[in-house]
mmCIF file of C-alpha atoms in Angstrom:
data_model
loop_
_atom_site.group_PDB
_atom_site.id
_atom_site.type_symbol
_atom_site.label_atom_id
_atom_site.label_comp_id
_atom_site.label_asym_id
_atom_site.label_seq_id
_atom_site.Cartn_x
_atom_site.Cartn_y
_atom_site.Cartn_z
ATOM 1 C CA MET A 23 53.118 91.490 121.128
ATOM 2 C CA THR A 24 56.275 92.439 119.173
ATOM 3 C CA VAL A 25 58.430 89.838 117.418
ATOM 4 C CA ARG A 26 61.907 90.111 118.328
ATOM 5 C CA VAL A 27 64.485 89.805 115.504
ATOM 6 C CA PRO A 28 67.746 88.285 116.564
ATOM 7 C CA LEU A 29 70.745 90.488 116.722
ATOM 8 C CA ILE A 30 69.021 93.650 115.898
ATOM 9 C CA ARG A 31 68.329 96.293 118.446
ATOM 10 C CA PHE A 32 65.913 99.252 118.291
ATOM 11 C CA GLY A 33 65.976 102.287 120.432
ATOM 12 C CA GLN A 34 66.240 101.407 124.175
ATOM 13 C CA ASP A 35 66.190 97.607 123.842
ATOM 14 C CA ASN A 36 68.420 96.610 126.663
ATOM 15 C CA ARG A 37 67.292 92.997 126.954
ATOM 16 C CA PRO A 38 70.160 90.485 127.038
ATOM 17 C CA LEU A 39 70.809 88.100 124.027
ATOM 18 C CA ALA A 40 68.659 84.947 124.100
ATOM 19 C CA TRP A 41 70.560 81.504 124.379
ATOM 20 C CA TRP A 42 69.732 80.711 120.810
ATOM 21 C CA GLU A 43 71.045 83.989 119.304
ATOM 22 C CA CYS A 44 74.646 83.019 120.109
ATOM 23 C CA PHE A 45 74.277 80.490 117.125
ATOM 24 C CA PHE A 46 74.185 83.351 114.731
ATOM 25 C CA PHE A 47 77.651 84.699 115.729
ATOM 26 C CA PRO A 48 79.578 82.103 113.477
ATOM 27 C CA ILE A 49 77.381 82.981 110.624
ATOM 28 C CA VAL A 50 77.341 86.798 110.861
ATOM 29 C CA MET A 51 81.087 87.406 111.775
ATOM 30 C CA PRO A 52 82.574 85.697 108.712
ATOM 31 C CA ALA A 53 80.136 87.665 106.540
ATOM 32 C CA VAL A 54 81.307 90.973 108.251
ATOM 33 C CA PHE A 55 84.801 89.999 107.619
ATOM 34 C CA LEU A 56 84.319 89.264 104.076
ATOM 35 C CA LEU A 57 82.634 92.366 103.313
ATOM 36 C CA LEU A 58 85.205 94.458 105.060
ATOM 37 C CA GLY A 59 87.932 92.399 103.347
ATOM 38 C CA ALA A 60 86.305 93.024 99.947
ATOM 39 C CA ALA A 61 86.083 96.780 100.880
ATOM 40 C CA ALA A 62 89.826 96.832 101.745
ATOM 41 C CA LEU A 63 90.860 95.026 98.650
ATOM 42 C CA ALA A 64 88.834 97.299 96.443
ATOM 43 C CA SER A 65 90.331 100.375 98.177
ATOM 44 C CA ILE A 66 93.965 99.501 97.365
ATOM 45 C CA PRO A 67 93.492 99.834 93.644
ATOM 46 C CA TYR A 68 91.283 102.903 93.971
ATOM 47 C CA PHE A 69 93.988 104.712 96.070
ATOM 48 C CA ALA A 70 96.664 103.833 93.575
ATOM 49 C CA VAL A 71 94.677 104.974 90.575
ATOM 50 C CA PHE A 72 93.270 108.066 92.085
ATOM 51 C CA PRO A 73 95.815 109.590 94.544
ATOM 52 C CA ASP A 74 94.157 112.990 94.225
ATOM 53 C CA HIS A 75 90.921 111.735 95.783
ATOM 54 C CA HIS A 76 92.257 111.440 99.362
ATOM 55 C CA ALA A 77 93.964 113.726 101.731
ATOM 56 C CA HIS A 78 97.716 114.388 101.817
ATOM 57 C CA GLU A 79 99.908 116.031 104.314
ATOM 58 C CA TYR A 80 99.941 119.234 102.076
ATOM 59 C CA ASP A 81 96.139 119.521 102.445
ATOM 60 C CA PHE A 82 96.544 120.508 106.111
ATOM 61 C CA GLY A 83 99.876 122.347 105.626
ATOM 62 C CA THR A 84 100.622 126.161 104.917
ATOM 63 C CA GLU A 85 98.654 128.220 102.363
ATOM 64 C CA ARG A 86 101.387 127.689 99.714
ATOM 65 C CA GLN A 87 101.270 123.843 100.198
ATOM 66 C CA GLN A 88 97.397 124.021 99.947
ATOM 67 C CA GLU A 89 97.718 125.823 96.744
ATOM 68 C CA VAL A 90 100.335 123.313 95.423
ATOM 69 C CA MET A 91 97.610 120.666 96.137
ATOM 70 C CA ARG A 92 94.840 122.637 94.435
ATOM 71 C CA ARG A 93 97.088 122.860 91.216
ATOM 72 C CA TYR A 94 98.014 119.291 91.416
ATOM 73 C CA ARG A 95 94.297 118.269 91.633
ATOM 74 C CA GLN A 96 93.444 120.567 88.751
ATOM 75 C CA PHE A 97 96.115 118.881 86.726
ATOM 76 C CA ALA A 98 95.204 115.423 87.769
ATOM 77 C CA SER A 99 91.518 115.981 86.920
ATOM 78 C CA ARG A 100 92.384 116.244 83.234
ATOM 79 C CA VAL A 101 94.303 112.922 83.152
ATOM 80 C CA PRO A 102 92.217 110.177 81.663
ATOM 81 C CA VAL A 103 91.526 106.836 83.570
ATOM 82 C CA TRP A 104 93.482 104.735 81.227
ATOM 83 C CA ARG A 105 96.654 106.752 81.897
ATOM 84 C CA ARG A 106 96.024 106.688 85.589
ATOM 85 C CA VAL A 107 95.790 102.746 85.394
ATOM 86 C CA GLY A 108 98.942 102.633 83.361
ATOM 87 C CA ARG A 109 100.801 104.852 85.758
ATOM 88 C CA ALA A 110 99.588 102.660 88.682
ATOM 89 C CA LEU A 111 100.645 99.396 87.112
ATOM 90 C CA ALA A 112 103.955 100.767 86.046
ATOM 91 C CA PHE A 113 105.004 102.174 89.366
ATOM 92 C CA PRO A 114 105.791 98.994 91.130
ATOM 93 C CA LEU A 115 107.719 97.892 88.196
ATOM 94 C CA ARG A 116 109.893 101.097 88.283
ATOM 95 C CA GLN A 117 110.341 100.652 91.941
ATOM 96 C CA ALA A 118 111.598 96.980 91.369
ATOM 97 C CA ARG A 119 114.141 98.226 88.663
ATOM 98 C CA ARG A 120 115.576 100.819 90.991
ATOM 99 C CA ARG A 121 116.101 98.368 93.849
ATOM 100 C CA ARG A 122 118.253 96.097 91.700
ATOM 101 C CA THR A 123 121.962 96.723 92.269
ATOM 102 C CA ARG A 124 124.850 96.133 89.906
ATOM 103 C CA ARG A 125 127.191 93.420 90.947
ATOM 104 C CA CYS A 126 130.771 94.561 91.596
ATOM 105 C CA THR A 127 133.069 92.262 89.664
#
């Protein structure tokens, strides 16, 4: 006799959910959403600080564009983490300053 663990299926287990397994849904789904939300929130600063670690349009472009990306990644690999963080923090501030328009008097 095997003990069935709720909500975990192995191999060819095609049995339907038991009536009492539905009570786990309100517990499991918020936990899944919290984990996925935490991963999403962690990925935002990661992509801002390390833009060279993810694929860009030039990675799939012509040979010249791929060479440009290789040179960029070589340069970016020598940039220390503290300068990357400073650049990631300063970028939104620079964009906000550019958006301001002068008033015409």
